[in-house]
């Protein structure tokens, strides 16, 4: 048999891992050393050379995108499709198991997945029903509490209140929340994992079945498994059942805040004392400069397994550091450099703009839109999370499952059809009193309790849903979606909403039809295409929006960038307080996690890395001044080139700075007392901030970013600016 393609372009250590005998294996290695590559080649090796059936492999990746990529790469190596190979995220795989074994998992056959938004709404409603003050019991904190317990595998009955009334209340709310989910057949993300674990734990025959089926267990990004995920893997591995082959990097553990435990690397070695440990030390991704910089940052962490990572690649360009005046200046700079890169004939998709916090994307997005550069945001406001999309999905869900209360509430009066808050409250009260669904309650109160007009409105809504269900029976998925967005009145509603917003929403709704059209049901799927599509919408909301048919720049948080690589990377907002994040600065463990995140960010870059920070930033509606991130100082000077000398913010300069270039020439007019970042007020344009200067004396001009009027260049001697 010709095994060369599978062993090609692997170094000795990688080859050793790929061809290892069937024994528990732990590959522990730094960024870009080929861990994911080893996993892909291992799968191909097992199938092609060891003759293992694709059915007997279970591969776990961190994102759906990574799963799709991995499947593609395995198929490319083998030269054939591997439909029966189970490959996905922990959540995706758990979901598949629960669909297959809904009875054993004690779920209704048509259970619905709710995303974290739905979950939060459910909790808010629960508090309202229980008449609990949501300023004292903050819904987000309750949500966090519930998910944290589930991630540890704990149900309310496992929890001890330790005589703490606060905790007692949280546990009670967890129990109440469980009841609501149970009644509505709703399953949140954390529940997927917990149920799947309980499914195997409580059904030994079923577990034995899967242990016979899966001989090999391949896990990427092992350092970020949480307790319940590890327990699930451990169950499957049993004593001598599926053989685990896991790859990870302790320096890239960045989800501790979500329950991930890097200690699982040690735990693995305890649980499988004979495990083979393979280290990979050569980095193939980045230039020497980028790799050295990353190593110099991560070495400041005390709690590490420690490893050697080297490259025989070129030294490469220096890391470019840019100090911006504010977030707008930062965005302008990033977009300018991105433009240059695109103009040089590079693919937009090869450039990634990374940031610490989702909210940072807005200013960057604005800039990209103005510059006409197509882009995509991973995470943040994603396609499936947009309000109009959720409206349409709620109709689809309700058509498919009348007991879906969250969907019922979302659309009962959307578009408005005369069903007011009072009516909804009556329905809710009935549902609560009779422990039934909103749908049933609506039918009951419409005939008994409600006054004529309200009753008619409710009945009309119910008829609409029934009619839509009838009319869409037998239609293709895309036609179903198309029918529903029209028959529901959503399209008409947004059409009436003149202006750009309505238009965008309409476009998004149309995009949903395209998404349905291009949706490919899982070849091993168990559900109707509609249900699968709805689950897909909930599961994938966290990642890509509609398929990338267009070459576009990639925007994402550093967290979402894990495992990916790009020739050009921008790391934005490198300021203390933002990155490292304010809440982790005082906590040594938190700071180390932030540093690992910085290591992840730097090591995404293959050739070119820009690091930017702003002296002043408006974020979440607040202005703040900050210091450059301490992580920047950890990168040795020899690897860094400052793009241009920083202009002292209030230093008076009478002549244009000699080294300054182009339109960004900055000078300052000491007599005026004008300085960059200065807040000013203009008679017509209102309040703004000075971004830029040009010229001197009578010709001096300033660029001001006005809060409402946008950016304008003004001649200072005419503008009559008030300094503030
Ligand atoms: P991360 O820790 O960021 O997830 P990783 O260890 O999974 O990184 P890979 O993504 O598998 O690393 O590999 C990094 C890059 O190096 C990829 O572009 C991969 O194709 C390339 N690469 C890995 N090993 C080799 C090799 N032996 N020869 C050539 N290229 C390689
Ligand atoms: Mg990887």
XYZ file of N, CA, C and O in Angstrom, residues 19 91 103 262 342 374 412 489 498 547 631 633 677:
52
model
N 2.008 7.207 13.437
C 2.063 5.764 13.201
C 2.095 4.951 14.492
O 2.300 3.743 14.457
N -20.158 19.632 21.801
C -21.593 19.926 21.793
C -22.306 19.241 20.628
O -23.379 18.679 20.793
N -35.050 8.799 24.078
C -35.827 8.115 25.115
C -34.979 7.802 26.337
O -35.336 8.124 27.457
N -6.904 22.847 32.528
C -5.669 22.421 31.891
C -5.074 21.226 32.647
O -4.319 20.434 32.095
N -4.199 44.353 0.574
C -5.115 43.893 -0.474
C -4.643 44.407 -1.836
O -4.630 43.667 -2.822
N -15.011 44.111 2.220
C -15.894 43.088 2.801
C -15.197 42.400 3.979
O -13.994 42.184 3.934
N -45.666 36.047 19.385
C -47.114 36.087 19.508
C -47.667 37.441 19.048
O -48.737 37.523 18.454
N -45.872 37.691 8.051
C -45.984 39.146 8.062
C -44.659 39.833 8.348
O -44.581 41.058 8.385
N -39.308 51.904 6.733
C -38.474 52.534 5.702
C -37.086 52.805 6.276
O -36.876 52.772 7.462
N -22.609 31.225 4.680
C -21.329 30.813 4.093
C -20.565 31.963 3.457
O -21.134 32.894 2.915
N 1.918 43.317 28.133
C 2.446 42.251 27.270
C 3.330 42.818 26.163
O 4.237 42.140 25.686
N 5.435 45.236 26.527
C 6.759 45.432 27.115
C 7.505 44.107 27.249
O 8.732 44.084 27.373
N -6.511 64.732 20.652
C -7.310 64.133 21.708
C -8.111 65.169 22.481
O -8.912 64.838 23.341
